[in-house]
Amino acid sequence: GAVVSQHPSWVICKSGTSVKIECRSLDFQATTMFWYRQFPKQSLMLMATSNEGSKATYEQGVEKDKFLINHASLTLSTLTVTSAHPEDSSFYICSANPTAPNRGRRFNEQFFGPGTRLTVL
Amino acid sequence: DAKTTQPPSMDCAEGRAANLPCNHSTISGNEYVYWYRQIHSQGPQYIIHGLKNNETNEMASLIITEDRKSSTLILPHATLRDTAVYYCIVRPSGYGGATNKLIFGTGTLLAVQP
């Protein structure tokens, strides 16, 4: 099946530093990728839609200047948490849709990465 | 906001069928019902989706009521590895862009007991 990877799988950083998380579609192209955040014992919350070659679309209440998204190619989107603070500690998950259905993939299926655990001290 | 309602938790004996209900009474005519599951500390995994007909694949079966206001995901022979949070999501048809975004509700924690 299609694979989406994230790097790093976990990261610990000091308060005030910036952290970049990468999301890659390994065997398909994705014009659109999505970033989610999940706090312990809670559901996934959609943060933003990442669009290749254009600005990301942020959900209401998500600070675009704090969570910088770059989608520079059809296989890579990055999320940078700027000036991270302990309350930003969370599980960050990306997902991607194939640009076009091919190789027998299901229509509209969305593939998720394994997630990145961010801990801000 | 999520458009679905699911029980917060369910138990199932190993080897038995697990039937997970979902209410989506406000579903629109062009919206599909999707099911994903999330095993602890992993990304969600696609299970199955449908519009109005019942669907079956290697993982599960999806039964959608005739009025489409509710559905049931059936895992025919649950194993311990099926312990996860199961999410029922409705999403418009269409392909590309923000149409594909998924809004997750609280899901059902299925605990398969040995």
CSV table of C-alpha atoms in Angstrom, one decimal:
chain,number,residue,atom,x,y,z
A,1,GLY,CA,0.0,0.0,0.0
A,2,ALA,CA,0.9,3.7,-0.2
A,3,VAL,CA,3.3,4.9,2.4
A,4,VAL,CA,3.6,8.3,4.1
A,5,SER,CA,6.6,8.9,6.3
A,6,GLN,CA,7.3,11.5,8.9
A,7,HIS,CA,10.6,12.7,10.3
A,8,PRO,CA,11.5,12.8,13.1
A,9,SER,CA,9.3,10.2,14.8
A,10,TRP,CA,9.9,12.0,18.1
A,11,VAL,CA,11.7,15.2,19.2
A,12,ILE,CA,12.4,16.9,22.5
A,13,CYS,CA,13.3,20.6,22.4
A,14,LYS,CA,13.7,23.5,24.7
A,15,SER,CA,11.1,26.1,25.1
A,16,GLY,CA,11.6,29.0,22.6
A,17,THR,CA,13.2,26.9,19.9
A,18,SER,CA,11.7,26.0,16.5
A,19,VAL,CA,11.1,22.5,15.4
A,20,LYS,CA,10.6,21.3,11.8
A,21,ILE,CA,8.6,18.1,11.0
A,22,GLU,CA,8.7,16.6,7.5
A,23,CYS,CA,5.9,14.6,5.8
A,24,ARG,CA,6.7,12.7,2.7
A,25,SER,CA,4.6,10.6,0.3
A,26,LEU,CA,7.0,7.8,-0.7
A,27,ASP,CA,5.4,6.3,-3.7
A,28,PHE,CA,2.8,8.8,-4.9
A,29,GLN,CA,2.4,12.5,-5.6
A,30,ALA,CA,0.2,14.6,-3.4
A,31,THR,CA,-1.0,18.1,-4.3
A,32,THR,CA,-2.7,18.3,-1.0
A,33,MET,CA,-1.5,17.2,2.4
A,34,PHE,CA,-3.1,17.7,5.8
A,35,TRP,CA,-1.6,18.4,9.3
A,36,TYR,CA,-3.3,17.2,12.4
A,37,ARG,CA,-2.5,17.6,16.1
A,38,GLN,CA,-3.6,15.1,18.8
A,39,PHE,CA,-3.4,15.7,22.6
A,40,PRO,CA,-3.4,12.7,24.9
A,41,LYS,CA,-6.7,10.9,25.1
A,42,GLN,CA,-8.2,13.2,22.5
A,43,SER,CA,-9.2,13.0,18.9
A,44,LEU,CA,-7.2,14.3,15.9
A,45,MET,CA,-7.7,18.0,15.3
A,46,LEU,CA,-7.2,19.2,11.8
A,47,MET,CA,-4.7,22.2,11.8
A,48,ALA,CA,-4.3,23.0,8.2
A,49,THR,CA,-4.4,22.0,4.6
A,50,SER,CA,-1.1,22.1,2.8
A,51,ASN,CA,-1.2,23.0,-0.9
A,52,GLU,CA,1.7,22.4,-3.2
A,53,GLY,CA,2.9,25.6,-4.7
A,54,SER,CA,0.6,27.9,-2.7
A,55,LYS,CA,-0.2,29.0,0.8
A,56,ALA,CA,-1.6,26.6,3.3
A,57,THR,CA,-5.2,26.9,4.5
A,58,TYR,CA,-5.5,27.0,8.3
A,59,GLU,CA,-8.4,25.9,10.4
A,60,GLN,CA,-10.0,28.4,12.6
A,61,GLY,CA,-8.0,29.1,15.8
A,62,VAL,CA,-4.7,27.8,14.4
A,63,GLU,CA,-2.0,30.5,14.3
A,64,LYS,CA,-0.4,30.6,10.9
A,65,ASP,CA,2.6,32.5,12.1
A,66,LYS,CA,3.3,29.9,14.8
A,67,PHE,CA,2.7,26.8,12.6
A,68,LEU,CA,4.5,27.4,9.4
A,69,ILE,CA,3.7,25.1,6.5
A,70,ASN,CA,5.7,24.7,3.4
A,71,HIS,CA,4.7,22.3,0.5
A,72,ALA,CA,7.5,22.8,-1.9
A,73,SER,CA,7.1,19.6,-3.9
A,74,LEU,CA,4.5,17.0,-4.7
A,75,THR,CA,6.0,14.6,-2.2
A,76,LEU,CA,7.0,16.8,0.7
A,77,SER,CA,5.3,19.1,3.2
A,78,THR,CA,6.9,20.5,6.3
A,79,LEU,CA,5.4,21.9,9.5
A,80,THR,CA,7.6,24.2,11.6
A,81,VAL,CA,6.5,24.9,15.1
A,82,THR,CA,8.1,28.3,15.9
A,83,SER,CA,9.0,29.4,19.4
A,84,ALA,CA,7.7,26.2,20.8
A,85,HIS,CA,6.3,26.2,24.3
A,86,PRO,CA,5.3,23.3,26.6
A,87,GLU,CA,1.6,23.7,25.6
A,88,ASP,CA,2.7,22.8,22.0
A,89,SER,CA,3.7,19.3,23.2
A,90,SER,CA,1.6,17.0,21.2
A,91,PHE,CA,1.4,14.2,18.6
A,92,TYR,CA,1.5,15.7,15.1
A,93,ILE,CA,0.2,13.6,12.2
A,94,CYS,CA,0.2,14.3,8.5
A,95,SER,CA,-1.8,12.7,5.8
A,96,ALA,CA,-1.8,12.8,2.0
A,97,ASN,CA,-4.1,12.1,-0.9
A,98,PRO,CA,-2.7,10.8,-4.2
A,99,THR,CA,-3.0,13.5,-6.8
A,100,ALA,CA,-4.7,11.1,-9.1
A,101,PRO,CA,-6.1,7.6,-8.6
A,102,ASN,CA,-3.7,5.2,-10.0
A,103,ARG,CA,-2.1,1.8,-9.3
A,104,GLY,CA,-5.4,0.4,-8.2
A,105,ARG,CA,-5.7,2.8,-5.2
A,106,ARG,CA,-9.1,3.5,-3.7
A,107,PHE,CA,-10.8,6.6,-4.8
A,108,ASN,CA,-10.3,9.5,-2.4
A,109,GLU,CA,-8.3,7.4,0.1
A,110,GLN,CA,-6.2,9.4,2.5
A,111,PHE,CA,-2.9,7.9,3.8
A,112,PHE,CA,-1.6,8.9,7.2
A,113,GLY,CA,1.9,9.2,8.4
A,114,PRO,CA,3.0,7.4,11.6
A,115,GLY,CA,3.1,10.7,13.6
A,116,THR,CA,5.7,12.8,15.4
A,117,ARG,CA,5.8,13.1,19.1
A,118,LEU,CA,6.9,16.6,20.2
A,119,THR,CA,7.9,17.3,23.7
A,120,VAL,CA,8.8,20.9,24.7
A,121,LEU,CA,10.6,21.3,28.0
B,1,ASP,CA,-17.6,20.0,13.8
B,2,ALA,CA,-17.8,16.3,13.4
B,3,LYS,CA,-21.1,15.2,11.9
B,4,THR,CA,-21.2,11.7,13.5
B,5,THR,CA,-22.0,10.3,16.9
B,6,GLN,CA,-20.4,7.1,18.2
B,7,PRO,CA,-20.4,5.4,21.6
B,8,PRO,CA,-17.2,6.2,23.5
B,9,SER,CA,-16.2,2.6,24.2
B,10,MET,CA,-17.1,-1.0,23.5
B,11,ASP,CA,-15.8,-4.4,24.5
B,12,CYS,CA,-15.7,-7.5,22.3
B,13,ALA,CA,-14.5,-11.0,23.0
B,14,GLU,CA,-11.7,-12.3,20.9
B,15,GLY,CA,-12.9,-14.3,17.9
B,16,ARG,CA,-16.4,-12.8,18.0
B,17,ALA,CA,-17.8,-10.2,15.7
B,18,ALA,CA,-17.4,-6.6,16.7
B,19,ASN,CA,-20.3,-4.3,15.6
B,20,LEU,CA,-19.5,-0.6,15.9
B,21,PRO,CA,-22.4,1.8,15.4
B,22,CYS,CA,-22.3,5.3,14.0
B,23,ASN,CA,-25.1,7.9,13.8
B,24,HIS,CA,-24.9,10.5,11.0
B,25,SER,CA,-28.4,11.7,10.8
B,26,THR,CA,-27.5,15.0,9.0
B,27,ILE,CA,-25.6,13.3,6.2
B,28,SER,CA,-26.0,14.9,2.8
B,29,GLY,CA,-26.7,13.1,-0.5
B,30,ASN,CA,-23.2,13.6,-1.8
B,31,GLU,CA,-21.4,12.5,1.4
B,32,TYR,CA,-19.7,9.2,1.9
B,33,VAL,CA,-19.3,7.4,5.2
B,34,TYR,CA,-15.6,6.5,6.0
B,35,TRP,CA,-14.2,4.4,8.7
B,36,TYR,CA,-10.7,4.8,10.0
B,37,ARG,CA,-9.0,3.3,13.1
B,38,GLN,CA,-6.1,4.4,15.2
B,39,ILE,CA,-4.0,2.0,17.2
B,40,HIS,CA,-2.3,3.6,20.1
B,41,SER,CA,0.4,6.1,19.2
B,42,GLN,CA,0.1,5.4,15.5
B,43,GLY,CA,-1.4,7.3,12.5
B,44,PRO,CA,-5.0,6.4,11.5
B,45,GLN,CA,-5.5,3.6,9.1
B,46,TYR,CA,-8.2,3.4,6.4
B,47,ILE,CA,-10.7,0.6,6.8
B,48,ILE,CA,-13.6,1.0,4.5
B,49,HIS,CA,-16.0,3.5,3.0
B,50,GLY,CA,-19.4,3.6,1.3
B,51,LEU,CA,-22.2,5.8,-0.1
B,52,LYS,CA,-25.4,3.8,0.2
B,53,ASN,CA,-24.7,0.2,-0.6
B,54,ASN,CA,-23.3,-2.2,1.9
B,55,GLU,CA,-19.6,-2.8,1.4
B,56,THR,CA,-17.1,-5.5,2.3
B,57,ASN,CA,-13.4,-5.8,2.0
B,58,GLU,CA,-10.7,-7.9,3.6
B,59,MET,CA,-10.8,-6.0,6.8
B,60,ALA,CA,-14.5,-5.3,7.5
B,61,SER,CA,-18.0,-4.9,6.3
B,62,LEU,CA,-20.0,-1.7,6.3
B,63,ILE,CA,-23.7,-1.7,6.7
B,64,ILE,CA,-25.5,1.5,5.8
B,65,THR,CA,-29.2,1.9,6.6
B,66,GLU,CA,-31.6,2.7,3.8
B,67,ASP,CA,-32.1,6.2,5.0
B,68,ARG,CA,-28.3,6.6,5.4
B,69,LYS,CA,-28.7,8.1,8.8
B,70,SER,CA,-26.6,5.5,10.5
B,71,SER,CA,-24.2,2.8,9.7
B,72,THR,CA,-22.4,-0.2,11.4
B,73,LEU,CA,-18.9,-1.3,10.9
B,74,ILE,CA,-18.5,-5.1,11.4
B,75,LEU,CA,-15.2,-6.8,12.2
B,76,PRO,CA,-16.2,-10.4,11.6
B,77,HIS,CA,-13.6,-12.1,13.9
B,78,ALA,CA,-12.0,-9.6,16.2
B,79,THR,CA,-8.5,-10.2,17.4
B,80,LEU,CA,-6.4,-8.5,20.1
B,81,ARG,CA,-4.7,-6.5,17.4
B,82,ASP,CA,-8.0,-4.9,16.5
B,83,THR,CA,-8.0,-3.0,19.8
B,84,ALA,CA,-8.0,0.6,18.6
B,85,VAL,CA,-10.1,3.8,18.4
B,86,TYR,CA,-12.5,3.6,15.5
B,87,TYR,CA,-13.6,6.7,13.8
B,88,CYS,CA,-16.7,7.2,11.6
B,89,ILE,CA,-16.4,10.2,9.3
B,90,VAL,CA,-18.7,11.7,6.7
B,91,ARG,CA,-17.1,13.5,3.8
B,92,PRO,CA,-18.3,14.9,0.4
B,93,SER,CA,-17.6,13.1,-2.8
B,94,GLY,CA,-15.3,14.8,-5.2
B,95,TYR,CA,-11.6,14.6,-5.7
B,96,GLY,CA,-8.9,17.0,-4.7
B,97,GLY,CA,-8.0,19.8,-2.4
B,98,ALA,CA,-9.8,20.6,0.8
B,99,THR,CA,-12.7,18.3,-0.3
B,100,ASN,CA,-10.5,15.5,1.0
B,101,LYS,CA,-10.1,16.8,4.5
B,102,LEU,CA,-11.3,14.6,7.3
B,103,ILE,CA,-12.9,15.9,10.4
B,104,PHE,CA,-12.5,13.4,13.2
B,105,GLY,CA,-15.0,13.0,16.0
B,106,THR,CA,-14.3,11.3,19.3
B,107,GLY,CA,-14.5,7.8,18.0
B,108,THR,CA,-15.2,4.5,19.7
B,109,LEU,CA,-12.5,2.7,21.7
B,110,LEU,CA,-12.9,-0.9,20.9
B,111,ALA,CA,-11.2,-3.2,23.5
B,112,VAL,CA,-10.9,-6.8,22.4
B,113,GLN,CA,-10.7,-9.1,25.4
B,114,PRO,CA,-8.9,-12.4,25.4
